[in-house]
C-alpha cells in the first residue's frame, strides 16, 4: 500500500475515533454533559491522539530504518565478483537501487508484469533497453549479479512495506480500542489531551534541533574525510582551483572566497542604500495610502524564485552591461557573465530583505522621541538623522549583516550570472565563481564520493557554514548589545 494511502487511512481512523470517543463519553453520562469531567470534544480528541500519533511515529521510524536494513541485507548478498576494479560496493548498490526503481516503474506503467520483473534474467533480456523505454537511464549494461540483487531488493522492500502496513494499522486500531475502553465520564480527558499536545510540540521542536545537528555532523565527518586525502594548508591557502577527477587536483579555496565576497560586496552596495532609503521613506514620509501600496510592491521581489533572478541576469542585465562595457563600448568586459552582473541582480534581490527589516526596526522607535525632536524645533529630516537613525542603528546593522549572510549563500544567480571561472582579480567585469557554485559543480554527475574532488564540496560547505554562522552570531550580538529598550 502506498504510504500516502496509509497515512490517509490512519487519519480516517482518527476522525472515526473522535466521533466514537465523544459519543461514548456522552453515553456514559446519560447525555448529561454536567456529569463529564471534561468537554465531550476532549474525549474525542484523546481517542484521535492515541490513534494517530503512535501510528504516524512508528510509520516515520519504519520509513527511516527500512532502507538501511534492506541495503545492508542486499549488500551482504552481493558476491565479490560483482564489484569490479575501480569501483566500490556503495556504487554497485547505487546501481542496484536504480535497477530496482526501474523495475517498479516498469510494472507501474504496464511495461512488465510482476512476474516478469521477478523472473527476468540478464542473460536472455536486454534489461538496460527495457528500462530505458520507461525513462530509467542506466550508465552501463546490467549484469546478472546486479539484476539478481535488484530483484532481491524489490522482494525484501515489498515484504517490509507489507509488514509496515499491517503493523501501523494494527497500532492505530489498538489505539482506538484502548482509548475507547478508557473513556468514562470520570476520565480526565482534558488533562491527558493537554499533556499529549505538549509532548507533540516538544517532539516537533526536537526534530528541528536534531535535523540541524545531523546537517552539521554530516558536514563535519565528510570534511574530516576530505582532509585525510588533501592537505588542509593547501585547501585554505591555495590560490588555484583546478579539480581533476583523474588526479593532480589543486583545490585552493581562496579564489572561491574572493569571488563570493566580491559579489556579495557589490550586492550590498546596491541593496543597502536603496533598501534603507526605501525604509526611511515608507516609515517617516509616506502617507498611509502610499505605504499600503508601496510596501507590498517592494516585498513582491522577495517572492520571486532565485532562478528567475538568475535568468534575468543571464538574458537581460549581462547583455546590457556587455553593450556598455564590452568591445563596442568601454572595452573592459569580455562576456555577459561577470561579477558585476551577478552583484547587481543579487542586490536587487536583497532590497526587500533590507527594506522590510529596516522598516520594522525604524517603526519600533517610539513616536514620543520624534515628537520631542520636532517640538524642540528640528525639521523632519533632522529628526530622522539625529534621533530615529541613531536609535535604530544597531537593528539596521544587524539587518545588513543578515543580508550579507543571505548574499554569501546565494547559488542560482551566481551560476547563471557570474560564470564559472575561479579567478583572483579586482576587475568586476570579469567572470568569477563562488563557493556555492562549486559545491553544485563538484557534486554533479557520477563522481566517486570517496575521492577528494567530490569530498571537497563538504569542506566548502563547512567553510561557508562557519562564515555565515559567524555573521549571524555577530549580528545578534550587535543587536542585543546596543538595542535600546523602550517602554
PDB file of C-alpha atoms in Angstrom, residues 195-305:
ATOM      1  CA  UNK A 195      -0.219  16.715  28.131  1.00  0.00           C
ATOM      2  CA  UNK A 196      -0.271  14.895  24.807  1.00  0.00           C
ATOM      3  CA  UNK A 197      -0.270  18.121  22.795  1.00  0.00           C
ATOM      4  CA  UNK A 198       2.654  19.412  24.864  1.00  0.00           C
ATOM      5  CA  UNK A 199       4.655  16.285  24.081  1.00  0.00           C
ATOM      6  CA  UNK A 200       3.792  16.584  20.377  1.00  0.00           C
ATOM      7  CA  UNK A 201       5.089  20.168  20.340  1.00  0.00           C
ATOM      8  CA  UNK A 202       8.245  19.132  22.195  1.00  0.00           C
ATOM      9  CA  UNK A 203       8.769  16.359  19.648  1.00  0.00           C
ATOM     10  CA  UNK A 204       8.377  18.832  16.758  1.00  0.00           C
ATOM     11  CA  UNK A 205      10.953  21.165  18.308  1.00  0.00           C
ATOM     12  CA  UNK A 206      13.276  18.209  18.903  1.00  0.00           C
ATOM     13  CA  UNK A 207      13.063  17.191  15.245  1.00  0.00           C
ATOM     14  CA  UNK A 208      14.146  20.693  14.185  1.00  0.00           C
ATOM     15  CA  UNK A 209      17.108  20.601  16.584  1.00  0.00           C
ATOM     16  CA  UNK A 210      18.139  17.068  15.603  1.00  0.00           C
ATOM     17  CA  UNK A 211      17.909  17.958  11.909  1.00  0.00           C
ATOM     18  CA  UNK A 212      20.301  20.861  12.437  1.00  0.00           C
ATOM     19  CA  UNK A 213      22.680  18.640  14.399  1.00  0.00           C
ATOM     20  CA  UNK A 214      22.502  15.977  11.685  1.00  0.00           C
ATOM     21  CA  UNK A 215      23.348  18.500   8.963  1.00  0.00           C
ATOM     22  CA  UNK A 216      26.326  19.798  10.917  1.00  0.00           C
ATOM     23  CA  UNK A 217      27.607  16.297  11.718  1.00  0.00           C
ATOM     24  CA  UNK A 218      27.322  15.187   8.089  1.00  0.00           C
ATOM     25  CA  UNK A 219      29.408  18.191   7.070  1.00  0.00           C
ATOM     26  CA  UNK A 220      31.959  17.589   9.830  1.00  0.00           C
ATOM     27  CA  UNK A 221      32.538  13.892   9.131  1.00  0.00           C
ATOM     28  CA  UNK A 222      32.813  14.319   5.360  1.00  0.00           C
ATOM     29  CA  UNK A 223      35.107  17.313   5.850  1.00  0.00           C
ATOM     30  CA  UNK A 224      37.368  15.188   8.071  1.00  0.00           C
ATOM     31  CA  UNK A 225      37.454  12.513   5.348  1.00  0.00           C
ATOM     32  CA  UNK A 226      38.455  15.176   2.817  1.00  0.00           C
ATOM     33  CA  UNK A 227      41.348  16.485   4.914  1.00  0.00           C
ATOM     34  CA  UNK A 228      42.654  12.937   5.267  1.00  0.00           C
ATOM     35  CA  UNK A 229      43.098  12.944   1.492  1.00  0.00           C
ATOM     36  CA  UNK A 230      44.067  16.565   0.841  1.00  0.00           C
ATOM     37  CA  UNK A 231      46.290  18.901   2.925  1.00  0.00           C
ATOM     38  CA  UNK A 232      44.363  21.492   4.919  1.00  0.00           C
ATOM     39  CA  UNK A 233      47.062  24.119   4.293  1.00  0.00           C
ATOM     40  CA  UNK A 234      46.767  23.761   0.527  1.00  0.00           C
ATOM     41  CA  UNK A 235      42.982  23.969   0.772  1.00  0.00           C
ATOM     42  CA  UNK A 236      42.745  27.100   2.924  1.00  0.00           C
ATOM     43  CA  UNK A 237      45.715  28.992   1.455  1.00  0.00           C
ATOM     44  CA  UNK A 238      45.921  27.699  -2.103  1.00  0.00           C
ATOM     45  CA  UNK A 239      45.361  30.259  -4.846  1.00  0.00           C
ATOM     46  CA  UNK A 240      44.473  27.829  -7.633  1.00  0.00           C
ATOM     47  CA  UNK A 241      41.205  25.963  -8.083  1.00  0.00           C
ATOM     48  CA  UNK A 242      41.633  23.220 -10.668  1.00  0.00           C
ATOM     49  CA  UNK A 243      39.836  19.956  -9.781  1.00  0.00           C
ATOM     50  CA  UNK A 244      40.677  16.904 -11.877  1.00  0.00           C
ATOM     51  CA  UNK A 245      38.977  13.584 -11.209  1.00  0.00           C
ATOM     52  CA  UNK A 246      41.891  11.880 -12.892  1.00  0.00           C
ATOM     53  CA  UNK A 247      44.279  13.089 -10.194  1.00  0.00           C
ATOM     54  CA  UNK A 248      46.576  16.072  -9.677  1.00  0.00           C
ATOM     55  CA  UNK A 249      43.860  18.418  -8.445  1.00  0.00           C
ATOM     56  CA  UNK A 250      44.581  21.838  -6.973  1.00  0.00           C
ATOM     57  CA  UNK A 251      41.775  22.712  -4.587  1.00  0.00           C
ATOM     58  CA  UNK A 252      42.633  26.112  -3.122  1.00  0.00           C
ATOM     59  CA  UNK A 253      39.589  27.889  -1.695  1.00  0.00           C
ATOM     60  CA  UNK A 254      40.921  31.467  -1.855  1.00  0.00           C
ATOM     61  CA  UNK A 255      39.688  32.211  -5.431  1.00  0.00           C
ATOM     62  CA  UNK A 256      36.234  30.962  -4.465  1.00  0.00           C
ATOM     63  CA  UNK A 257      36.129  33.013  -1.271  1.00  0.00           C
ATOM     64  CA  UNK A 258      37.279  36.083  -3.175  1.00  0.00           C
ATOM     65  CA  UNK A 259      34.538  35.677  -5.765  1.00  0.00           C
ATOM     66  CA  UNK A 260      31.962  35.089  -3.030  1.00  0.00           C
ATOM     67  CA  UNK A 261      32.918  38.203  -1.066  1.00  0.00           C
ATOM     68  CA  UNK A 262      33.363  40.368  -4.176  1.00  0.00           C
ATOM     69  CA  UNK A 263      29.882  39.590  -5.496  1.00  0.00           C
ATOM     70  CA  UNK A 264      28.393  39.989  -2.003  1.00  0.00           C
ATOM     71  CA  UNK A 265      30.035  43.417  -1.555  1.00  0.00           C
ATOM     72  CA  UNK A 266      28.595  44.657  -4.856  1.00  0.00           C
ATOM     73  CA  UNK A 267      25.190  43.255  -3.915  1.00  0.00           C
ATOM     74  CA  UNK A 268      25.262  45.028  -0.547  1.00  0.00           C
ATOM     75  CA  UNK A 269      26.417  48.252  -2.205  1.00  0.00           C
ATOM     76  CA  UNK A 270      23.226  48.106  -4.278  1.00  0.00           C
ATOM     77  CA  UNK A 271      20.728  46.775  -1.732  1.00  0.00           C
ATOM     78  CA  UNK A 272      21.697  48.627   1.445  1.00  0.00           C
ATOM     79  CA  UNK A 273      21.301  52.243   0.219  1.00  0.00           C
ATOM     80  CA  UNK A 274      18.157  51.533  -1.802  1.00  0.00           C
ATOM     81  CA  UNK A 275      16.594  49.332   0.859  1.00  0.00           C
ATOM     82  CA  UNK A 276      17.447  51.683   3.712  1.00  0.00           C
ATOM     83  CA  UNK A 277      16.237  54.806   1.895  1.00  0.00           C
ATOM     84  CA  UNK A 278      13.031  52.993   0.930  1.00  0.00           C
ATOM     85  CA  UNK A 279      12.501  52.027   4.573  1.00  0.00           C
ATOM     86  CA  UNK A 280      13.071  55.611   5.756  1.00  0.00           C
ATOM     87  CA  UNK A 281      10.619  56.955   3.194  1.00  0.00           C
ATOM     88  CA  UNK A 282       7.927  54.384   3.987  1.00  0.00           C
ATOM     89  CA  UNK A 283       8.201  54.802   7.751  1.00  0.00           C
ATOM     90  CA  UNK A 284       8.783  58.567   8.023  1.00  0.00           C
ATOM     91  CA  UNK A 285       7.449  60.333   4.925  1.00  0.00           C
ATOM     92  CA  UNK A 286       4.939  58.174   3.063  1.00  0.00           C
ATOM     93  CA  UNK A 287       1.205  58.644   3.625  1.00  0.00           C
ATOM     94  CA  UNK A 288      -0.778  55.604   4.799  1.00  0.00           C
ATOM     95  CA  UNK A 289      -2.191  55.112   1.286  1.00  0.00           C
ATOM     96  CA  UNK A 290       1.232  55.224  -0.357  1.00  0.00           C
ATOM     97  CA  UNK A 291       2.704  52.905   2.284  1.00  0.00           C
ATOM     98  CA  UNK A 292      -0.155  50.433   1.867  1.00  0.00           C
ATOM     99  CA  UNK A 293       0.617  50.267  -1.864  1.00  0.00           C
ATOM    100  CA  UNK A 294       4.413  50.591  -1.972  1.00  0.00           C
ATOM    101  CA  UNK A 295       5.421  48.195   0.827  1.00  0.00           C
ATOM    102  CA  UNK A 296       3.679  45.117  -0.688  1.00  0.00           C
ATOM    103  CA  UNK A 297       5.063  46.016  -4.114  1.00  0.00           C
ATOM    104  CA  UNK A 298       8.621  46.062  -2.767  1.00  0.00           C
ATOM    105  CA  UNK A 299       8.101  42.812  -0.884  1.00  0.00           C
ATOM    106  CA  UNK A 300       6.877  41.124  -4.073  1.00  0.00           C
ATOM    107  CA  UNK A 301      10.571  40.977  -5.031  1.00  0.00           C
ATOM    108  CA  UNK A 302      11.164  38.646  -2.074  1.00  0.00           C
ATOM    109  CA  UNK A 303       8.715  36.126  -3.502  1.00  0.00           C
ATOM    110  CA  UNK A 304      10.417  35.796  -6.897  1.00  0.00           C
ATOM    111  CA  UNK A 305      12.378  32.497  -7.193  1.00  0.00           C
TER     112      UNK A 305
END
